[in-house]
CSV table of C-alpha atoms and ligand atoms in Angstrom, one decimal:
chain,number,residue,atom,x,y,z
A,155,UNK,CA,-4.3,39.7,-10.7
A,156,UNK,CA,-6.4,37.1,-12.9
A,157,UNK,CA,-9.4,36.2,-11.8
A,158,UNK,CA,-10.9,33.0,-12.3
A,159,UNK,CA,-14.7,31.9,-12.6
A,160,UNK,CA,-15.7,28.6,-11.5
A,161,UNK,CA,-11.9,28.2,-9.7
A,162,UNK,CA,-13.1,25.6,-7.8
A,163,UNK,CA,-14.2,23.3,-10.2
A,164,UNK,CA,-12.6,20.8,-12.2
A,165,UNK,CA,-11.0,22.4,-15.0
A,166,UNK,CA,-10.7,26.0,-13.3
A,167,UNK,CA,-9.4,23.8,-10.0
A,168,UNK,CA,-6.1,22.8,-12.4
A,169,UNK,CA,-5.6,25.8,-14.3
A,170,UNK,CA,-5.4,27.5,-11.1
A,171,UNK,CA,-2.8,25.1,-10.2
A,172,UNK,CA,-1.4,26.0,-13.6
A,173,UNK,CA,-1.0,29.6,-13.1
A,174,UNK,CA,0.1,29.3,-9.2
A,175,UNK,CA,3.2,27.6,-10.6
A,176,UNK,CA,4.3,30.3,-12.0
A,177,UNK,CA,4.1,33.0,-9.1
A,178,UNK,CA,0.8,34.4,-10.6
A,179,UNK,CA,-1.7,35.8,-8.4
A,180,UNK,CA,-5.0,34.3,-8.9
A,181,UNK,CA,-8.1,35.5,-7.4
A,182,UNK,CA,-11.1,32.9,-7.8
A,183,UNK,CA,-14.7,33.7,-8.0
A,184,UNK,CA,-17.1,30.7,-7.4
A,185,UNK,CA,-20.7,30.0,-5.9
A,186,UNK,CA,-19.7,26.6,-4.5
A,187,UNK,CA,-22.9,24.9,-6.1
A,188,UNK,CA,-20.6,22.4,-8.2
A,189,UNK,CA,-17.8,23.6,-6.9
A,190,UNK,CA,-16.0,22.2,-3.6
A,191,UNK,CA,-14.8,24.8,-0.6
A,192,UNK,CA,-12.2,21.8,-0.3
A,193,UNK,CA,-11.2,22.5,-3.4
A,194,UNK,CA,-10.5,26.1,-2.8
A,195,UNK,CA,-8.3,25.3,0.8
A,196,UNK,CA,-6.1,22.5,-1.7
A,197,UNK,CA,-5.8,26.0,-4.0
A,198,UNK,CA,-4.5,28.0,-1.3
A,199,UNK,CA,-1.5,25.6,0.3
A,200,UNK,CA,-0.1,26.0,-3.2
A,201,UNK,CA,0.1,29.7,-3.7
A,202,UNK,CA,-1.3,32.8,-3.5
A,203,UNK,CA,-4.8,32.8,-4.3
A,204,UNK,CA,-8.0,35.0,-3.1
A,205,UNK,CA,-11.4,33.6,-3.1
A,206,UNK,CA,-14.7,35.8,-3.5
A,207,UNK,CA,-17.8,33.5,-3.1
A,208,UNK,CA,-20.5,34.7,-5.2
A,209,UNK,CA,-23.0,33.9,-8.9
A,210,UNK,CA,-22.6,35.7,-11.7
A,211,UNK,CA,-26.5,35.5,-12.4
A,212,UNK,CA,-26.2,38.5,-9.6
A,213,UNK,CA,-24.6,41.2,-11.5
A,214,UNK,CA,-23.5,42.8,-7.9
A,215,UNK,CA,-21.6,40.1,-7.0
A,216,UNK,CA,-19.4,40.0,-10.1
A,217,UNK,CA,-19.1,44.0,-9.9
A,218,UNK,CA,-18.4,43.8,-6.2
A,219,UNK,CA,-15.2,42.2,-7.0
A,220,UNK,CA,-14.0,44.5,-10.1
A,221,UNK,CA,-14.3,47.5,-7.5
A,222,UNK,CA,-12.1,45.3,-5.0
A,223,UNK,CA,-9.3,44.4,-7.2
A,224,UNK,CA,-7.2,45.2,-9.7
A,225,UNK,CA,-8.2,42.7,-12.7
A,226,UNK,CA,-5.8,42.3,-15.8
A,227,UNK,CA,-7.4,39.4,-17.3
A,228,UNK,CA,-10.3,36.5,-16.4
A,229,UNK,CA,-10.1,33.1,-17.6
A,230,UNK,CA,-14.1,32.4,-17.5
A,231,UNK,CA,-15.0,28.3,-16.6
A,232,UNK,CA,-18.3,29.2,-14.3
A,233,UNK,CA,-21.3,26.9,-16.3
A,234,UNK,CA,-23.4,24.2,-15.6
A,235,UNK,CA,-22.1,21.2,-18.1
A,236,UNK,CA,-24.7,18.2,-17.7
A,237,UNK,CA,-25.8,18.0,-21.2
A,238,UNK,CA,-28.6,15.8,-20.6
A,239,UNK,CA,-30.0,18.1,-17.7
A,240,UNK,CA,-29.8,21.0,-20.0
A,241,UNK,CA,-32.6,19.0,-22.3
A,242,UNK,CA,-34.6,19.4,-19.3
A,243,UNK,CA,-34.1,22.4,-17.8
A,244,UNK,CA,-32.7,24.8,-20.1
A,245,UNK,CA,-33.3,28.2,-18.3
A,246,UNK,CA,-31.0,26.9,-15.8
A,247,UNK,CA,-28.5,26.6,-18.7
A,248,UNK,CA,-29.1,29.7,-20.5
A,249,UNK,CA,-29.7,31.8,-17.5
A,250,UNK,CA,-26.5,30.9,-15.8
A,251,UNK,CA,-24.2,30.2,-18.7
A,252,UNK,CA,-25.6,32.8,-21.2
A,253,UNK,CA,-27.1,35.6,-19.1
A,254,UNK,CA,-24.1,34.8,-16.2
A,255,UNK,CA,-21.5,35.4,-18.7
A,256,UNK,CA,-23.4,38.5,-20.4
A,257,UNK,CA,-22.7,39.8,-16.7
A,258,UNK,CA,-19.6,38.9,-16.4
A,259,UNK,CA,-18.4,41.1,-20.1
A,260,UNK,CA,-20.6,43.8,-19.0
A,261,UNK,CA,-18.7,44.4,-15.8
A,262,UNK,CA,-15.6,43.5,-17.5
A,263,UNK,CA,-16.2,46.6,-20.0
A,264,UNK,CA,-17.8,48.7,-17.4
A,265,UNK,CA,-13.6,48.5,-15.6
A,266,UNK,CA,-12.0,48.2,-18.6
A,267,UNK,CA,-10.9,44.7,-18.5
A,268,UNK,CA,-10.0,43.9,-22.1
A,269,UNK,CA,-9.2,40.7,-22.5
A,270,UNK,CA,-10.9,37.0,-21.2
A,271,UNK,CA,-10.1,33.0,-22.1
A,272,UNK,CA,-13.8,31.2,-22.4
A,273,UNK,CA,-13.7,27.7,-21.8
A,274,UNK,CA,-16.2,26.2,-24.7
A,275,UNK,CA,-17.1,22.8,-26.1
A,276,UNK,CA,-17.2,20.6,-28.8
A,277,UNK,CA,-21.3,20.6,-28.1
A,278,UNK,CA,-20.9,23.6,-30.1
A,279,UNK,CA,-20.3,21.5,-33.2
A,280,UNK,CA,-23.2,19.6,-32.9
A,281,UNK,CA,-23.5,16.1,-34.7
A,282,UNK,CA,-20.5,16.1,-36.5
A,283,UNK,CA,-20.3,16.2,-40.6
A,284,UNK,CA,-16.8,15.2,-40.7
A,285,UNK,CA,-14.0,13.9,-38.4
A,286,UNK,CA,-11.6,15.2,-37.5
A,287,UNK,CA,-13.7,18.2,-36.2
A,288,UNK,CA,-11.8,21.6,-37.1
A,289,UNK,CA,-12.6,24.9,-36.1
A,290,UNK,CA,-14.4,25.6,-39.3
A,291,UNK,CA,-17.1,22.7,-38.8
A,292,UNK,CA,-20.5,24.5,-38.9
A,293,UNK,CA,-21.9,24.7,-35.2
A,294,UNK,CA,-25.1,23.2,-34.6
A,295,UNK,CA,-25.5,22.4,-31.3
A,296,UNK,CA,-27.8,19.4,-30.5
A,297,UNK,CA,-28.6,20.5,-26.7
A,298,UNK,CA,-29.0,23.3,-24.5
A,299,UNK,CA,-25.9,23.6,-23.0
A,300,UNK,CA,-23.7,23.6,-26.6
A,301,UNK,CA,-26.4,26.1,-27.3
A,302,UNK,CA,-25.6,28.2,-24.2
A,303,UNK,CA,-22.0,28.1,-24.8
A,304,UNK,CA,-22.5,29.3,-28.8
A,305,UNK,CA,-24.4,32.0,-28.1
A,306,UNK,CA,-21.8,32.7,-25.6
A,307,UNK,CA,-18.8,32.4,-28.4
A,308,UNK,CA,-20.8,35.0,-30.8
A,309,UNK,CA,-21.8,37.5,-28.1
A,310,UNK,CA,-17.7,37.7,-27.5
A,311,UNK,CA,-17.4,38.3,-31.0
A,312,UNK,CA,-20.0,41.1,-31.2
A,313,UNK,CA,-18.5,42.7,-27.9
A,314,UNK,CA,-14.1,42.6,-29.4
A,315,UNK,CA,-16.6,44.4,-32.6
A,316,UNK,CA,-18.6,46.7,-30.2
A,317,UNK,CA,-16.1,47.4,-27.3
A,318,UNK,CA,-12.5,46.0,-28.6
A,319,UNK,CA,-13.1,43.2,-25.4
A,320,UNK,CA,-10.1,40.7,-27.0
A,321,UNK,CA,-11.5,36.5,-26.5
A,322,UNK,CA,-9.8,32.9,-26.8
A,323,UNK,CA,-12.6,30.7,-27.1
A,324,UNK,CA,-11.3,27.3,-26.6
A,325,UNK,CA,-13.5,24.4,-27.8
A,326,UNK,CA,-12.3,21.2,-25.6
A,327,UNK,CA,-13.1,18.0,-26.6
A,328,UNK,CA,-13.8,15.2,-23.4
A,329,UNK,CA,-11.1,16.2,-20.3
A,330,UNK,CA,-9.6,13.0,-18.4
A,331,UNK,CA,-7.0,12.7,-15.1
A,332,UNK,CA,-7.0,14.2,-12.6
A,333,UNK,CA,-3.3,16.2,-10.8
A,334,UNK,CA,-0.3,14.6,-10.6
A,335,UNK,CA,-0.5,15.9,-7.3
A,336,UNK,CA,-3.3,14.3,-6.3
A,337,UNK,CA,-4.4,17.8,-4.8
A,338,UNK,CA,-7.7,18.4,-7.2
A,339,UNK,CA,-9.8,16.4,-9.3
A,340,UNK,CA,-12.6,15.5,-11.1
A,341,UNK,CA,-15.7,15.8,-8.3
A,342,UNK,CA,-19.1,16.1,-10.1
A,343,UNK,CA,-22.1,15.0,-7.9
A,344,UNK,CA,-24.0,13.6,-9.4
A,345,UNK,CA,-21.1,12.1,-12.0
A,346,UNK,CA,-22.0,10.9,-15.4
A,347,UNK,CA,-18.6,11.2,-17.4
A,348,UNK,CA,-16.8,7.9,-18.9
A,349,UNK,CA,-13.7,7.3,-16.9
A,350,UNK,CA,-14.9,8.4,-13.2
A,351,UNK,CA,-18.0,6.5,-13.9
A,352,UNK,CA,-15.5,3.0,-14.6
A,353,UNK,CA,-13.9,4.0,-11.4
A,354,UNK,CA,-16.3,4.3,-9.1
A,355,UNK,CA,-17.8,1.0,-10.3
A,356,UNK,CA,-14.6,-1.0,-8.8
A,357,UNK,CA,-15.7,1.0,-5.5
A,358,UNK,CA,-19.1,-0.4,-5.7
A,359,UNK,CA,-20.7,2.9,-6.8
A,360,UNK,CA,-23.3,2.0,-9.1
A,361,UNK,CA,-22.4,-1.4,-9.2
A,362,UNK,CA,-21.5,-2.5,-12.8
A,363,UNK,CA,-20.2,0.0,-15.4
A,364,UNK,CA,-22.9,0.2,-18.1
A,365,UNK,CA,-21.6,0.9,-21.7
A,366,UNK,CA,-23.7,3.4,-23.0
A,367,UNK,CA,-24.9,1.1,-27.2
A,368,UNK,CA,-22.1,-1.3,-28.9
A,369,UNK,CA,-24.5,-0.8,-32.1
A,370,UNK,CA,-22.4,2.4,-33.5
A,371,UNK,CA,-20.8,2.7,-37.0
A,372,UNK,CA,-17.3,2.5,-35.2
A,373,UNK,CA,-14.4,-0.8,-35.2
A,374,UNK,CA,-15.8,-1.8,-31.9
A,375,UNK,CA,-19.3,-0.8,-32.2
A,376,UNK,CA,-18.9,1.7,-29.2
A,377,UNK,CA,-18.5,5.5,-29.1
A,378,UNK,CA,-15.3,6.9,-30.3
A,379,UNK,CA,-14.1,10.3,-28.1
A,380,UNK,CA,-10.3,12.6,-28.0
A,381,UNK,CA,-9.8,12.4,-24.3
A,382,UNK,CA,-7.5,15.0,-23.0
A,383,UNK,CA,-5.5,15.5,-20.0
A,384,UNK,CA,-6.7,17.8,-18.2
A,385,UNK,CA,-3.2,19.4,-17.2
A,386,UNK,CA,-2.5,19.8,-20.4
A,387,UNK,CA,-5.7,21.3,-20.7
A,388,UNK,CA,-4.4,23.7,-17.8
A,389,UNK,CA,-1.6,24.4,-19.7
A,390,UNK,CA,-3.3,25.2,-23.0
A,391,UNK,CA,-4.8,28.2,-20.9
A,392,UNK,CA,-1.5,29.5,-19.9
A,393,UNK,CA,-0.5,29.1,-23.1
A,394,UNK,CA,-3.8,31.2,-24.4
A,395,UNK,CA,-3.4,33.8,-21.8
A,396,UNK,CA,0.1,34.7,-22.9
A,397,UNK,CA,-0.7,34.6,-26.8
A,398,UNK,CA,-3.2,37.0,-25.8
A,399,UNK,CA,-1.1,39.1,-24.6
A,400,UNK,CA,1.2,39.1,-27.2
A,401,UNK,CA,-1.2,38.9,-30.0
A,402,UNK,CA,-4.5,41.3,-28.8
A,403,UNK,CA,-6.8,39.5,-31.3
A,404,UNK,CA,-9.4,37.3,-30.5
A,405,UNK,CA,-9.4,33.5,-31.6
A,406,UNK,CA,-11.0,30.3,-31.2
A,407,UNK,CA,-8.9,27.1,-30.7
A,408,UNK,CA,-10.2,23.4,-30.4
A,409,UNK,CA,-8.2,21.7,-27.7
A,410,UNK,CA,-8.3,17.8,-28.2
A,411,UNK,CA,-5.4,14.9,-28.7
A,412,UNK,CA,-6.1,14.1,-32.0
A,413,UNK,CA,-6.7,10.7,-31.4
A,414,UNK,CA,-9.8,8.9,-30.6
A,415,UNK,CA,-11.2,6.1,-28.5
A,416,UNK,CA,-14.0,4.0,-28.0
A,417,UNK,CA,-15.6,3.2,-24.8
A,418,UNK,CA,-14.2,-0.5,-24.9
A,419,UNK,CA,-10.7,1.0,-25.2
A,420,UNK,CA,-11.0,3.0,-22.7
A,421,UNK,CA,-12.5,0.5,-20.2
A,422,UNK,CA,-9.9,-2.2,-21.0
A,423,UNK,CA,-6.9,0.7,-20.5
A,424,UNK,CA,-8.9,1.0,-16.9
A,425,UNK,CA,-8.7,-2.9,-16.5
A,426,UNK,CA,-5.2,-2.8,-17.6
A,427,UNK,CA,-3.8,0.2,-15.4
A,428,UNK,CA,-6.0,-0.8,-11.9
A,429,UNK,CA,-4.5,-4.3,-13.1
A,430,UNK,CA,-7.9,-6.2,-12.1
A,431,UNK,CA,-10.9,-7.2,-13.8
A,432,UNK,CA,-14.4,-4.6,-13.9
A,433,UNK,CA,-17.9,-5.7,-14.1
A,434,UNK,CA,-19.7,-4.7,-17.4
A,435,UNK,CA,-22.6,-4.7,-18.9
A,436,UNK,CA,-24.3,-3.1,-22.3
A,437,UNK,CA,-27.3,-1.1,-22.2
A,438,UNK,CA,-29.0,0.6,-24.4
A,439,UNK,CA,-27.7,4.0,-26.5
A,440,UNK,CA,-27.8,7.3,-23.8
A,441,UNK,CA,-29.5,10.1,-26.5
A,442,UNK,CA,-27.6,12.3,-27.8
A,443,UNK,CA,-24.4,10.6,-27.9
A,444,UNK,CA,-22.7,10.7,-31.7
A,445,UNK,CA,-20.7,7.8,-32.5
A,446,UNK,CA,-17.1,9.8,-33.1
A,447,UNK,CA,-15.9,12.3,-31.9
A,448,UNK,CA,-12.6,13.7,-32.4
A,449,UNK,CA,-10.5,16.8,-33.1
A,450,UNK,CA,-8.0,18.4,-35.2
A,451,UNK,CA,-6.4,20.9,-32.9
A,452,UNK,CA,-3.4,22.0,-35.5
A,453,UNK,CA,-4.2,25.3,-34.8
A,454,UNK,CA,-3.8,25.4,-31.4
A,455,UNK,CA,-0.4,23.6,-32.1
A,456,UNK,CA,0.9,25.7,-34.1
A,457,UNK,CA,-0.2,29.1,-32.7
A,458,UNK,CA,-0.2,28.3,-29.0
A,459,UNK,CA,2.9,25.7,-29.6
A,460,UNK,CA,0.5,23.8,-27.0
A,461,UNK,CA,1.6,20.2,-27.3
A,462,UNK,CA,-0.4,17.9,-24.9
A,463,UNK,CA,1.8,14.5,-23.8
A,464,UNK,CA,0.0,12.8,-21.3
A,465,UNK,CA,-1.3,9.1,-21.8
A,466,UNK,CA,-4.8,7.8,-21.4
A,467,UNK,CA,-3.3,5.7,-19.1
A,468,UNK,CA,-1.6,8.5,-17.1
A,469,UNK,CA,-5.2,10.3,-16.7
A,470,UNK,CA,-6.8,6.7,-15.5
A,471,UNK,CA,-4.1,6.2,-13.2
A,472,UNK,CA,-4.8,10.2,-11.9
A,473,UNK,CA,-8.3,9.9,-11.8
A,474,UNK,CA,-8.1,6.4,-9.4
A,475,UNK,CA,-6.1,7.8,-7.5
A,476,UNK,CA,-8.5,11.3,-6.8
A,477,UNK,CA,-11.4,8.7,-6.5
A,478,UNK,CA,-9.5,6.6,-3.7
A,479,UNK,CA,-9.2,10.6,-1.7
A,480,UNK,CA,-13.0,11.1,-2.5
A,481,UNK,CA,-14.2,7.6,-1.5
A,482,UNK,CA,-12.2,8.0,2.1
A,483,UNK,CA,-14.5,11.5,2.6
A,484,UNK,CA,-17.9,8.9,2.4
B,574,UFG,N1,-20.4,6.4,-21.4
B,574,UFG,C1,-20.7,5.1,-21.1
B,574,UFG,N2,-21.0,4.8,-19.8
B,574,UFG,C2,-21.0,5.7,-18.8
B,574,UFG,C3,-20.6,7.1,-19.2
B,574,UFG,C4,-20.3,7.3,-20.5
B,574,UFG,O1,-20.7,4.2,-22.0
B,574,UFG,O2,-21.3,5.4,-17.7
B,574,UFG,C5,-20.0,6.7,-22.8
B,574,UFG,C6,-20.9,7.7,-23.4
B,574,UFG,O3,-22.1,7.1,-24.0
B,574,UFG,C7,-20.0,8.3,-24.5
B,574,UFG,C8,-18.6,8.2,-23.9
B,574,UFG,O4,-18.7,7.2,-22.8
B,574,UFG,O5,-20.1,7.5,-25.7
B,574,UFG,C9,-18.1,9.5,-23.3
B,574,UFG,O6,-19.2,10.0,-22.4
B,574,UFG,P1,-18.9,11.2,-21.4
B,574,UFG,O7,-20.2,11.4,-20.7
B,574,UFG,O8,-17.7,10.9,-20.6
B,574,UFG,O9,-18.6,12.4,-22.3
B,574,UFG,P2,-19.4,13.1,-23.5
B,574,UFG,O10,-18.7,12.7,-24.7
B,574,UFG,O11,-20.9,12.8,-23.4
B,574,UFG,O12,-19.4,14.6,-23.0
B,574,UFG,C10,-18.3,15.4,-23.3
B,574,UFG,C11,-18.2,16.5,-22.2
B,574,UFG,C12,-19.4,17.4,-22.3
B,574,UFG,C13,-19.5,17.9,-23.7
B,574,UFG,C14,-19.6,16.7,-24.7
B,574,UFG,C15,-19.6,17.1,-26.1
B,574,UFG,O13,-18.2,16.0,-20.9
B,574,UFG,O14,-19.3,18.5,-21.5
B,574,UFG,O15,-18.4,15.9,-24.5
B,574,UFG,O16,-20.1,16.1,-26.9
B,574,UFG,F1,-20.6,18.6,-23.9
């Protein structure tokens, strides 16, 4: 079976999804602390899928289930991902995204289990030097958590060197949408990303949508991001897991649309596809945040033959309709 860390979150939620489609039995490892139990009970009306509760920062837990069942690959998405809480506390970032997945390849090599997808980050690149951002920009991570992630890409290196343990590291640049389905979805508590933020403002949820600086070197003067679907995004780890397979070499692909947009673009395709008008206001620049952001994922094109379709608009409408579901649960 293929296991997958952090199953019940929101990119490990869809993949899941991805793989059940296709008659694959999953088995999903998760400690529930960003993670939703209702997640995992959406995961199991669609196929067959195990669940083992338990934190990889416990080395037991993660060996527990290698002596259970019979593992042929693991698609790893356990982290914490709140960049601006890994400036201030960055143990909790390297302990459980570093040290968790050190755990994780250990036990993996302790069974055997030769081969894992690692779901990166374009924090790895850092402030960019060039756009678009290929896999060959230098990584320089600006925070914590692209640092946590890095170290996690060149440990996988050192262990395909040390112990033949094959990799995909795949670099995503900012997910979007939510299933077509409507079954899973983007639930962070507390929720600081673009889109779901815009949304939750037309429920009332911290009132008016703030736009993080309109003083950037960009056309509009606000940030410019590659937002991807996040089924594609599911997809591209299908797609990963069978070159894998077929290829037993270890790789690194950035996963992005190629196309960028700024925070006002994205707020008026909001306006346009919920058809009303949303409060807004500017504040001041959020730390951290370059001004563009964007990716060339050619190779993941051409050696995955991953080819992500779905609209901005398509990942709005999506992600509305998953926030409707949540706001009913209040
Ligand atoms: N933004 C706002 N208002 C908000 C929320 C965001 O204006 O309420 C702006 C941000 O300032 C930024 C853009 O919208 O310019 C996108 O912000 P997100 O928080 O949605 O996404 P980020 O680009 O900051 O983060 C994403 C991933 C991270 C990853 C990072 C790499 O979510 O996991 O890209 O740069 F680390």
């Amino acid at each position: 079976m293929i296991l997958i860390t952090g199953g019940a979150g929101y990119i490990g939620s869809h993949t899941v999804l991805n793989f059940l489609k296709d008659n694959y039995d999953v088995l999903v490892f998760d400690n529930l602390e960003t993670g939703h139990i209702e997640t995992i009970e959406e995961l199991k009306k669609a196929g067959n899928v195990t669940f083992e509760k338990g934190d990889l920062r416990n080395i037991e837990d993660i060996d527990r289930v290698f002596e259970k069942y019979h593992i042929e690959t693991v698609i790893h998405f356990a982290a914490f991902a709140l960049v601006g809480e890994s400036v201030v506390e960055p143990a909790k970032y390297y302990r459980n995204n570093t040290v968790g997945t050190l755990n994780l390849l250990d036990t993996m090599v302790k069974h055997n289990v030769k081969s894992i997808i690692f779901s990166s980050t374009c924090a790895t690149y850092g402030e960019p030097q060039y756009t678009p951002i290929d896999e060959k920009h230098p990584q320089n991570p600006i925070n914590p958590y692209g640092a946590s992630k890095l170290m996690v890409e060149r440990i996988m290196s050192d262990y395909d060197a040390a112990y033949g343990l094959k990799s995909v590291k795949l670099r995503y640049f900012n997910v979007a949408g939510c299933d077509t389905q409507g079954r899973v979805g983007e639930w962070h508590e507390p929720e600081t990303h673009l889109i779901p933020n815009i949304l939750k403002s037309v429920f009332g949820e911290g009132k008016t949508f703030k736009i993080f600086g309109d003083d950037y070197q960009t056309p509009d003067g606000t940030c410019i991001r590659d937002y991807v679907n996040v089924e594609d995004l599911a997809q591209a780890h299908k797609l990963a897991y069978l070159w894998l397979k077929k290829e037993n070499r270890s790789e690194v692909f950035n996963l992005g649309t190629e196309n960028g947009n700024s925070v006002k673009e994205v707020f008026d395709a909001c306006e346009k596809v919920l058809n009303q008008k949303i409060n807004v206001e500017v504040a001041p620049r959020r730390p951290g945040d370059p001004a563009t952001l964007y990716a060339n994922a050619n190779k993941a094109k051409s050696e995955l033959h991953w080819n992500p379709e779905r609209t901005l608009e398509h990942s709005i409408d999506t992600a509305y309709k998953f926030e409707q579901k949540l706001q009913k649960l209040k």
